[in-house]
Short mmCIF file of C-alpha atoms and ligand atoms in Angstrom, two decimals:
data_model
loop_
_atom_site.label_atom_id
_atom_site.label_comp_id
_atom_site.label_asym_id
_atom_site.label_seq_id
_atom_site.Cartn_x
_atom_site.Cartn_y
_atom_site.Cartn_z
CA MET A 1 -8.38 15.38 0.65
CA HIS A 2 -4.94 15.98 -0.88
CA SER A 3 -4.10 19.61 -1.55
CA HIS A 4 -1.95 20.45 -4.57
CA ASP A 5 -0.10 23.43 -3.05
CA PRO A 6 2.72 22.44 -0.71
CA ALA A 7 3.18 25.84 0.93
CA PRO A 8 0.21 25.81 3.34
CA LEU A 9 0.97 22.19 4.24
CA TYR A 10 4.57 22.74 5.30
CA ALA A 11 3.92 23.75 8.91
CA ALA A 12 2.10 20.49 9.62
CA HIS A 13 4.87 18.56 7.86
CA LEU A 14 7.43 20.20 10.11
CA ASP A 15 5.33 19.39 13.18
CA GLU A 16 5.36 15.75 12.13
CA LEU A 17 9.13 15.78 11.62
CA ARG A 18 9.55 17.26 15.09
CA ARG A 19 7.33 14.56 16.60
CA ARG A 20 9.38 11.90 14.86
CA ALA A 21 12.66 13.48 15.92
CA ASP A 22 11.43 13.75 19.53
CA ALA A 23 10.56 10.06 19.54
CA ALA A 24 13.76 9.00 17.80
CA LEU A 25 15.95 10.97 20.19
CA GLY A 26 14.00 9.54 23.10
CA ARG A 27 14.82 6.04 21.89
CA ALA A 28 18.51 6.84 21.83
CA GLY A 29 18.56 8.94 25.00
CA LEU A 30 19.95 11.93 23.11
CA ASP A 31 19.13 15.62 23.22
CA HIS A 32 19.72 16.98 19.71
CA LEU A 33 19.30 16.01 16.10
CA VAL A 34 22.03 17.36 13.84
CA VAL A 35 21.96 16.86 10.08
CA PRO A 36 24.67 18.09 7.70
CA SER A 37 23.59 18.63 4.11
CA GLY A 38 26.79 16.97 2.90
CA THR A 39 29.74 18.06 0.82
CA ALA A 40 31.16 17.47 -2.64
CA HIS A 41 32.79 14.17 -3.60
CA PHE A 42 35.78 14.20 -5.93
CA HIS A 43 36.97 11.93 -8.71
CA VAL A 44 39.97 9.89 -7.68
CA PHE A 45 43.33 11.63 -8.31
CA ASP A 46 41.45 14.60 -9.68
CA ASP A 47 40.11 17.97 -8.58
CA ARG A 48 36.87 17.43 -10.43
CA ASP A 49 33.76 16.91 -8.28
CA TYR A 50 30.81 14.61 -8.86
CA PRO A 51 27.36 16.18 -9.03
CA TYR A 52 26.51 17.06 -5.45
CA ALA A 53 23.82 14.88 -3.86
CA VAL A 54 22.21 16.23 -0.71
CA ASN A 55 21.86 14.08 2.41
CA PRO A 56 18.24 12.80 2.28
CA GLN A 57 17.94 13.31 6.05
CA PHE A 58 18.58 17.00 5.38
CA LYS A 59 16.16 17.52 2.52
CA ALA A 60 13.44 15.88 4.59
CA TRP A 61 13.45 19.11 6.63
CA VAL A 62 13.93 21.74 3.96
CA PRO A 63 13.42 21.59 0.18
CA LEU A 64 17.07 22.46 -0.47
CA THR A 65 19.10 20.29 -2.80
CA ARG A 66 22.00 22.58 -3.70
CA THR A 67 23.37 23.87 -0.40
CA PRO A 68 26.41 21.81 0.61
CA GLY A 69 28.03 22.59 3.95
CA SER A 70 24.78 23.56 5.71
CA TRP A 71 23.33 21.98 8.84
CA ILE A 72 19.93 21.39 10.44
CA VAL A 73 19.97 21.48 14.24
CA TYR A 74 16.88 20.43 16.13
CA THR A 75 16.44 20.31 19.88
CA PRO A 76 13.07 19.08 21.18
CA GLY A 77 10.91 21.96 22.36
CA ARG A 78 12.86 24.56 20.35
CA ARG A 79 12.50 26.03 16.88
CA PRO A 80 14.67 24.17 14.40
CA ARG A 81 17.79 25.97 13.29
CA LEU A 82 19.45 26.06 9.91
CA LEU A 83 23.13 26.87 9.59
CA TYR A 84 23.21 28.02 6.01
CA LEU A 85 26.52 28.08 4.18
CA GLN A 86 26.77 31.01 1.81
CA PRO A 87 30.50 31.10 1.17
CA ARG A 88 32.41 34.14 0.05
CA ASP A 89 33.42 32.67 -3.28
CA TYR A 90 34.02 34.32 -6.64
CA TRP A 91 34.58 31.03 -8.48
CA HIS A 92 31.04 29.74 -8.16
CA VAL A 93 27.53 31.03 -7.84
CA VAL A 94 26.82 30.81 -4.13
CA PRO A 95 23.44 29.67 -2.80
CA ARG A 96 20.91 32.47 -2.76
CA ALA A 97 19.59 33.86 0.50
CA PRO A 98 17.07 31.40 1.94
CA GLU A 99 13.61 31.93 0.50
CA GLY A 100 10.32 30.09 0.32
CA TRP A 101 7.51 28.79 2.46
CA TRP A 102 9.78 27.08 4.95
CA VAL A 103 12.02 30.01 5.91
CA GLU A 104 9.76 31.52 8.58
CA HIS A 105 9.80 28.24 10.53
CA PHE A 106 13.56 28.22 11.09
CA ASP A 107 16.08 30.28 12.96
CA ILE A 108 18.63 30.78 10.23
CA GLU A 109 22.30 31.49 10.78
CA ILE A 110 24.32 32.42 7.70
CA ILE A 111 27.84 31.01 7.78
CA ARG A 112 30.62 31.94 5.35
CA THR A 113 32.94 28.98 5.81
CA PRO A 114 32.12 25.36 6.71
CA GLU A 115 34.00 25.69 10.01
CA GLN A 116 31.81 28.58 11.12
CA ALA A 117 29.13 25.97 11.79
CA LEU A 118 31.11 24.57 14.72
CA PRO A 119 30.29 27.10 17.46
CA HIS A 120 26.58 26.71 16.64
CA LEU A 121 26.49 22.92 16.90
CA PRO A 122 25.32 21.22 20.11
CA PRO A 123 27.66 18.87 21.99
CA ALA A 124 28.48 15.88 19.81
CA GLY A 125 28.18 13.48 22.74
CA ARG A 126 24.55 14.48 23.28
CA SER A 127 23.58 14.55 19.60
CA ALA A 128 22.43 12.21 16.89
CA ILE A 129 24.49 13.46 13.95
CA LEU A 130 23.14 11.94 10.74
CA GLY A 131 25.32 12.02 7.70
CA GLU A 132 28.31 10.66 5.85
CA PRO A 133 31.80 10.53 7.39
CA GLN A 134 33.17 13.27 5.18
CA SER A 135 30.70 15.77 6.62
CA ALA A 136 32.81 15.80 9.78
CA LEU A 137 34.25 19.09 10.91
CA GLY A 138 37.37 17.90 12.69
CA ASP A 139 36.25 15.75 15.61
CA TYR A 140 32.62 16.71 15.11
CA ALA A 141 31.60 13.69 13.09
CA PRO A 142 28.37 11.92 12.15
CA ASN A 143 27.62 9.09 14.58
CA ASN A 144 24.39 7.81 12.96
CA PRO A 145 22.84 6.12 16.02
CA PRO A 146 21.06 3.02 14.69
CA ALA A 147 17.99 3.56 16.90
CA VAL A 148 17.50 7.07 15.53
CA ILE A 149 18.05 6.05 11.91
CA ALA A 150 15.74 3.03 12.23
CA TYR A 151 12.96 5.19 13.65
CA LEU A 152 13.23 8.01 11.14
CA GLU A 153 13.63 5.77 8.11
CA TYR A 154 10.73 3.54 9.07
CA HIS A 155 8.39 6.50 9.50
CA ARG A 156 9.61 8.24 6.37
CA ALA A 157 7.53 5.73 4.44
CA PHE A 158 4.42 7.58 5.64
CA LYS A 159 4.31 10.75 3.61
CA THR A 160 2.73 13.89 5.00
CA PRO A 161 0.19 15.77 2.86
CA TYR A 162 2.99 18.28 2.14
CA GLU A 163 5.13 15.49 0.74
CA ILE A 164 2.30 14.21 -1.42
CA ALA A 165 1.90 17.74 -2.80
CA MET A 166 5.64 17.87 -3.55
CA MET A 167 5.45 14.51 -5.33
CA ARG A 168 2.45 15.77 -7.29
CA ARG A 169 4.62 18.58 -8.58
CA ALA A 170 7.43 16.17 -9.47
CA SER A 171 4.89 13.97 -11.27
CA ALA A 172 3.53 16.91 -13.27
CA ILE A 173 7.04 17.70 -14.51
CA GLY A 174 7.66 14.06 -15.33
CA ALA A 175 4.41 13.63 -17.26
CA ARG A 176 5.09 16.75 -19.30
CA ALA A 177 8.54 15.48 -20.19
CA HIS A 178 7.25 11.99 -21.02
CA ARG A 179 4.86 13.55 -23.53
CA ALA A 180 7.75 15.37 -25.17
CA ALA A 181 9.78 12.17 -25.28
CA GLU A 182 6.94 10.26 -26.93
CA ALA A 183 6.63 12.98 -29.55
CA ALA A 184 10.37 12.81 -30.24
CA PHE A 185 10.14 9.02 -30.63
CA ARG A 186 7.27 9.35 -33.09
CA ALA A 187 9.30 11.93 -35.02
CA GLY A 188 12.10 9.38 -35.44
CA ALA A 189 14.64 10.80 -32.98
CA SER A 190 17.60 8.84 -31.62
CA GLU A 191 17.71 7.72 -27.99
CA PHE A 192 20.12 10.55 -27.23
CA ASP A 193 17.86 13.14 -28.82
CA ILE A 194 14.78 11.74 -27.10
CA HIS A 195 16.68 12.08 -23.82
CA LEU A 196 17.50 15.71 -24.63
CA ALA A 197 13.87 16.38 -25.54
CA TYR A 198 12.89 14.91 -22.18
CA CYS A 199 15.36 17.07 -20.26
CA ALA A 200 14.32 20.17 -22.17
CA ALA A 201 10.65 19.62 -21.38
CA ALA A 202 11.39 18.85 -17.73
CA ARG A 203 13.73 21.84 -17.48
CA GLN A 204 16.10 19.51 -15.64
CA ASP A 205 19.45 18.23 -16.78
CA ALA A 206 20.75 14.72 -16.26
CA CYS A 207 22.39 15.63 -12.93
CA GLU A 208 19.18 17.06 -11.54
CA LEU A 209 16.96 14.13 -12.49
CA PRO A 210 16.38 11.65 -9.66
CA TYR A 211 17.98 8.80 -11.66
CA GLY A 212 19.58 8.21 -15.02
CA ASN A 213 17.02 8.17 -17.81
CA ILE A 214 16.33 4.82 -19.44
CA VAL A 215 15.55 5.61 -23.08
CA ALA A 216 15.42 2.38 -25.02
CA LEU A 217 14.43 1.73 -28.62
CA ASN A 218 13.68 -1.75 -29.96
CA GLU A 219 15.74 -4.57 -28.38
CA HIS A 220 17.28 -2.14 -25.89
CA GLY A 221 14.00 -2.31 -24.01
CA ALA A 222 15.10 -5.77 -22.87
CA VAL A 223 17.99 -4.32 -20.85
CA LEU A 224 16.42 -3.46 -17.52
CA HIS A 225 18.72 -0.55 -16.77
CA TYR A 226 19.67 0.50 -20.29
CA THR A 227 21.38 3.89 -20.12
CA GLU A 228 23.55 3.93 -23.25
CA LEU A 229 21.68 6.57 -25.28
CA ASP A 230 22.61 5.71 -28.88
CA ARG A 231 23.42 8.87 -30.82
CA ASP A 232 21.93 7.63 -34.10
CA PRO A 233 18.34 6.51 -34.64
CA PRO A 234 17.84 2.90 -35.72
CA ALA A 235 16.68 2.31 -39.28
CA ASP A 236 13.37 1.07 -37.94
CA ALA A 237 12.23 2.31 -34.53
CA ARG A 238 9.56 -0.26 -33.68
CA SER A 239 9.17 0.27 -29.94
CA PHE A 240 10.13 2.69 -27.21
CA LEU A 241 10.50 2.07 -23.48
CA ILE A 242 11.22 5.13 -21.36
CA ASP A 243 11.77 5.05 -17.60
CA ALA A 244 12.43 8.61 -16.52
CA GLY A 245 11.61 10.73 -13.50
CA ALA A 246 11.83 14.28 -12.30
CA GLY A 247 12.53 16.04 -9.06
CA TYR A 248 10.79 18.80 -7.17
CA GLY A 249 12.27 20.25 -3.99
CA GLY A 250 14.10 16.98 -3.36
CA TYR A 251 11.14 14.66 -4.06
CA ALA A 252 11.09 12.26 -6.98
CA CYS A 253 8.72 10.72 -9.44
CA ASP A 254 9.54 7.48 -11.26
CA ILE A 255 7.57 6.83 -14.43
CA THR A 256 7.83 4.25 -17.20
CA ARG A 257 5.89 4.07 -20.44
CA THR A 258 6.18 1.80 -23.46
CA TYR A 259 5.02 2.64 -26.97
CA ALA A 260 4.81 0.87 -30.31
CA ARG A 261 5.42 2.82 -33.50
CA ALA A 262 2.54 1.07 -35.27
CA ARG A 263 -0.57 -0.85 -34.32
CA GLY A 264 -0.06 -4.56 -34.05
CA GLU A 265 0.39 -7.28 -31.52
CA PHE A 266 3.19 -5.56 -29.62
CA GLN A 267 0.92 -2.58 -29.01
CA ASP A 268 -1.80 -5.05 -28.03
CA MET A 269 0.56 -6.58 -25.49
CA VAL A 270 1.43 -3.12 -24.16
CA ASP A 271 -2.30 -2.48 -23.75
CA ALA A 272 -2.71 -5.81 -21.92
CA VAL A 273 0.15 -5.00 -19.54
CA ASP A 274 -1.32 -1.56 -19.01
CA ALA A 275 -4.70 -3.03 -18.07
CA ALA A 276 -3.04 -5.51 -15.72
CA GLN A 277 -0.99 -2.68 -14.21
CA GLN A 278 -4.13 -0.69 -13.49
CA ALA A 279 -5.58 -3.65 -11.61
CA MET A 280 -2.35 -3.88 -9.60
CA CYS A 281 -2.52 -0.16 -8.79
CA ALA A 282 -6.02 -0.74 -7.45
CA GLN A 283 -4.49 -3.15 -4.93
CA VAL A 284 -2.60 -0.31 -3.24
CA ARG A 285 -4.80 -0.21 -0.18
CA ALA A 286 -4.18 -0.05 3.54
CA GLY A 287 -3.57 -3.48 5.04
CA VAL A 288 -2.38 -5.11 1.82
CA ASP A 289 0.95 -6.95 2.01
CA TYR A 290 3.04 -5.51 -0.83
CA ARG A 291 4.52 -8.97 -1.39
CA GLU A 292 1.05 -10.14 -2.41
CA ILE A 293 0.88 -7.49 -5.11
CA HIS A 294 4.22 -8.74 -6.41
CA LEU A 295 3.13 -12.38 -6.46
CA ASP A 296 -0.25 -11.54 -8.01
CA ALA A 297 1.62 -9.58 -10.68
CA HIS A 298 3.47 -12.74 -11.68
CA LEU A 299 0.15 -14.48 -12.24
CA ALA A 300 -1.30 -11.57 -14.17
CA LEU A 301 1.75 -11.22 -16.44
CA ALA A 302 1.92 -14.97 -17.03
CA ARG A 303 -1.72 -14.75 -18.10
CA VAL A 304 -0.85 -12.04 -20.62
CA LEU A 305 1.97 -14.20 -21.96
CA ARG A 306 -0.34 -17.16 -22.30
CA ASP A 307 -3.04 -15.06 -23.98
CA PHE A 308 -0.48 -13.92 -26.55
CA GLY A 309 0.64 -17.46 -27.17
CA VAL A 310 4.12 -17.06 -25.69
CA LEU A 311 3.53 -19.41 -22.79
CA LYS A 312 1.83 -22.74 -23.18
CA LEU A 313 1.18 -23.42 -19.51
CA SER A 314 -1.24 -22.02 -16.97
CA PRO A 315 -0.34 -18.83 -15.07
CA GLU A 316 -0.18 -20.87 -11.87
CA ALA A 317 2.23 -23.35 -13.43
CA ALA A 318 4.32 -20.53 -14.91
CA VAL A 319 4.77 -19.04 -11.44
CA GLU A 320 5.30 -22.41 -9.80
CA THR A 321 8.07 -23.37 -12.25
CA ARG A 322 9.57 -19.82 -12.09
CA VAL A 323 9.12 -19.49 -15.85
CA SER A 324 7.28 -16.22 -15.17
CA SER A 325 10.50 -14.83 -13.68
CA VAL A 326 12.26 -15.23 -17.01
CA PHE A 327 9.91 -12.64 -18.51
CA PHE A 328 9.41 -10.54 -15.34
CA PRO A 329 12.76 -10.70 -13.58
CA HIS A 330 12.45 -7.71 -11.21
CA GLY A 331 10.27 -6.60 -8.33
CA ILE A 332 6.84 -5.04 -8.79
CA GLY A 333 8.11 -1.80 -7.28
CA HIS A 334 9.38 0.07 -4.27
CA GLY A 335 8.68 2.94 -1.94
CA ILE A 336 9.42 6.38 -3.36
CA GLY A 337 9.75 9.88 -1.95
CA LEU A 338 12.95 11.72 -1.10
CA GLN A 339 14.77 8.84 -2.76
CA VAL A 340 13.61 7.06 -5.87
CA HIS A 341 14.17 3.79 -4.08
CA ASP A 342 13.06 4.95 -0.68
CA VAL A 343 14.70 3.54 2.41
CA ALA A 344 13.33 1.00 4.88
CA GLY A 345 11.55 -1.16 2.33
CA PHE A 346 12.06 -4.25 4.48
CA ALA A 347 11.70 -2.65 7.91
CA GLU A 348 9.64 -4.72 10.29
CA SER A 349 9.17 -1.93 12.82
CA ASP A 350 10.64 1.40 13.84
CA ARG A 351 13.01 -0.51 16.11
CA GLY A 352 14.49 -2.62 13.33
CA GLY A 353 13.94 -6.13 12.07
CA THR A 354 13.49 -7.34 8.51
CA ILE A 355 10.47 -8.61 6.62
CA ALA A 356 11.72 -11.32 4.30
CA LYS A 357 11.25 -11.36 0.57
CA PRO A 358 9.19 -14.22 -0.83
CA GLU A 359 11.46 -17.14 -1.64
CA GLY A 360 12.69 -17.01 -5.21
CA HIS A 361 12.08 -13.26 -5.54
CA PRO A 362 15.43 -11.67 -4.68
CA TYR A 363 14.83 -8.35 -6.43
CA LEU A 364 11.73 -7.21 -4.60
CA ARG A 365 12.57 -3.96 -2.79
CA LEU A 366 9.55 -3.58 -0.54
CA THR A 367 7.99 -6.18 1.74
CA ARG A 368 5.99 -4.01 4.12
CA THR A 369 2.24 -3.96 4.60
CA LEU A 370 0.71 -0.87 3.04
CA ALA A 371 -0.69 1.89 5.21
CA PRO A 372 -2.08 5.37 4.52
CA GLY A 373 0.60 7.80 3.39
CA MET A 374 2.86 5.23 1.77
CA VAL A 375 3.76 5.96 -1.83
CA VAL A 376 4.88 3.03 -3.94
CA THR A 377 5.62 2.36 -7.56
CA ILE A 378 3.73 -0.29 -9.45
CA GLU A 379 5.90 -1.31 -12.40
CA PRO A 380 5.12 -4.65 -13.99
CA GLY A 381 7.03 -5.63 -17.09
CA ILE A 382 7.42 -8.29 -19.73
CA TYR A 383 10.83 -8.56 -21.38
CA PHE A 384 12.48 -10.72 -23.99
CA ILE A 385 15.97 -10.98 -22.54
CA ASP A 386 18.35 -13.15 -24.59
CA MET A 387 20.42 -14.30 -21.62
CA LEU A 388 17.43 -15.50 -19.59
CA LEU A 389 15.67 -16.98 -22.61
CA GLU A 390 18.75 -19.03 -23.49
CA GLU A 391 18.83 -20.44 -19.97
CA LEU A 392 15.15 -21.31 -20.18
CA ARG A 393 15.57 -22.91 -23.58
CA GLY A 394 18.38 -25.11 -22.30
CA GLY A 395 16.47 -26.19 -19.19
CA PRO A 396 13.63 -28.53 -18.24
CA HIS A 397 10.86 -26.00 -18.96
CA ALA A 398 11.80 -25.21 -22.55
CA HIS A 399 8.64 -26.94 -23.78
CA SER A 400 6.42 -24.50 -21.87
CA VAL A 401 7.27 -21.74 -24.37
CA ASP A 402 6.30 -21.22 -27.99
CA TRP A 403 9.68 -20.10 -29.26
CA ALA A 404 8.33 -18.79 -32.54
CA ARG A 405 6.19 -16.39 -30.52
CA VAL A 406 9.23 -15.34 -28.49
CA ASP A 407 11.05 -14.60 -31.74
CA ALA A 408 8.11 -12.52 -32.93
CA PHE A 409 8.30 -10.29 -29.84
CA ARG A 410 12.09 -10.19 -29.39
CA PRO A 411 12.64 -7.26 -31.80
CA PHE A 412 10.50 -5.07 -29.53
CA GLY A 413 12.65 -5.63 -26.45
CA GLY A 414 10.23 -5.31 -23.59
CA ILE A 415 7.38 -3.56 -21.89
CA ARG A 416 7.21 -1.77 -18.55
CA ILE A 417 4.45 0.47 -17.25
CA GLU A 418 5.24 2.29 -14.01
CA ASP A 419 3.10 4.62 -11.91
CA ASP A 420 3.59 6.17 -8.48
CA VAL A 421 0.62 5.39 -6.27
CA VAL A 422 -0.39 6.77 -2.87
CA CYS A 423 -1.98 4.46 -0.34
CA THR A 424 -4.78 6.37 1.38
CA GLY A 425 -7.38 5.35 3.90
CA ASP A 426 -9.62 4.78 0.91
CA ALA A 427 -9.14 4.37 -2.85
CA PRO A 428 -5.55 4.72 -4.06
CA LEU A 429 -4.37 7.99 -5.55
CA ASN A 430 -2.36 7.46 -8.74
CA LEU A 431 -0.05 10.47 -8.99
CA THR A 432 1.21 9.46 -12.42
CA ARG A 433 -2.14 8.95 -14.14
CA GLU A 434 -3.38 12.18 -12.60
CA ALA A 435 -0.34 14.00 -13.96
CA PHE A 436 -0.74 12.58 -17.47
CA ALA A 437 -4.43 13.48 -17.43
CA THR A 438 -3.59 17.13 -16.79
CA ALA A 439 -0.28 17.37 -18.71
N1 LIG B 1 13.81 3.87 -12.42
C1 LIG B 1 14.23 2.79 -11.61
C2 LIG B 1 13.09 2.01 -11.14
O1 LIG B 1 12.08 1.97 -11.79
O2 LIG B 1 13.09 1.45 -10.09
MN1 LIG B 2 10.75 2.29 -10.05
MN1 LIG B 3 11.45 3.53 -13.04
#
C-alpha cells in the first residue's frame, strides 16, 4: 500500500497540493498562492548568519531546503512556477541547477538577484503570500491570510503517499544513526562523541538535523531537553537516552531510544516501557481521539511504576492525584512531517477553532482525532526528575511513593521510547520500527 520510492508518487502529491491551494484560495477570495523560501537571519550586531531554515510552506511543494530567495507561484488551473535564485556569487557555493523528480512539473525561472523575482510575481492584492516579514521585496510583503493558512495547515496533517515515502527515507537515516550511537555508548564514548558518531552515520551535521540531538548519559536522561553534550565520558555510564532525528528532502523523523549498559532492573523497566509503547502505537487508528492515547499512556506508565515498586497506589489513583505526571510530565507525542512538531495540532477544522487539551495536561501538542494519512509520534517516558520529585515529597501524596525505589532508579535518569507512526485506514504503520528492522 505504501511505496518506498518517492519519485513516482510526486505527481499525485502535487495534484493534492494544487487541490488544497485551490480550496484555500477560494476561501479567501484570492487568485494566487505565493510562497517565498525565506532568507538568512543574522546575529544581532553581527554579520554572521544563523543556519538558514526554509519556510515550511515552501518545502511542502518542492524538496528544497537550501535555496533562500526563491519563490513558488501557483495560480489555479496553471502549472506551478518556481522562481529559483541562483545568485552570481563568488563568496559562496550557489544552489545547483534544479534537478530531481519534481523539476518537470514546474515552470522554472532562474533569477540572479532576489529583486529579479518581482516582475514574475502576481499582484500582491490578489495573492496569498505566505512567509515571514523579512521575505518582503520592498512593498511586496507576505500577508498570510488566516483563512488560507488555517486551511493549508489543517490539511497538512494528512500526508500523501509521497510524503510517507519521504518520511520513510528520513527514518532509515535516523535508524542507521541510532545504531551507531548505541555502539558508541557501549564503547564508552562521551555524550559529545556519541553525538558525532550519530552525525557521521546520518551524514548530517547538527544544522541539518531536524532538531538538536538529545544525547544523555545517566542522570542527564532526566532533563527532558538535555542538549549539553558533555565532552568527557562519565566514570560509569549506566544508561543512555538518545532523542535524535534526521531529515530527508525537508521531512523529519523523531526517534528516541533508551539503553542500559548492563542487565538489571533499569533495563527491565526500559523493556516494560517499550512493551507499553508498542501497545500505544497500536492505538494509532482512524477515529481514535489522540487525547485518549495520552490519557491511557498515563495509566500504562503508572502501572509500570507500580509493578516496579516505585508507586504504591493504583494506576487509576496515580492519574487521579496527578502523581503520574511527576514521572511522565510531557505529552504522549505530536504530529510530524515537514516540521518535527507539525503545525495545527489543536485545529478543530480547516476554518479554525481549537480542540482543548485535557485539563491538567498542558504539554500535550496534539488533540485531534486520528485519520488516515496522519503521522504522529508515540513517545511515553518515565523520568526521575529531582525538581518534580522534591515537590511530590513535600506534598500530600508523598506517601504514595516508595522513596527508596526512587533512589534506586535516580542514577539512571529516565526512559523514553519514541516512534513515528502512520495512521492508515487499517493497521498502523510504524516507520521507526520498520527502519530499525532493516537498518
Ligand atoms: N525531539 C523532540 C520531541 O520528541 O518532541
Ligand atoms: Mn517527539
Ligand atoms: Mn523526540
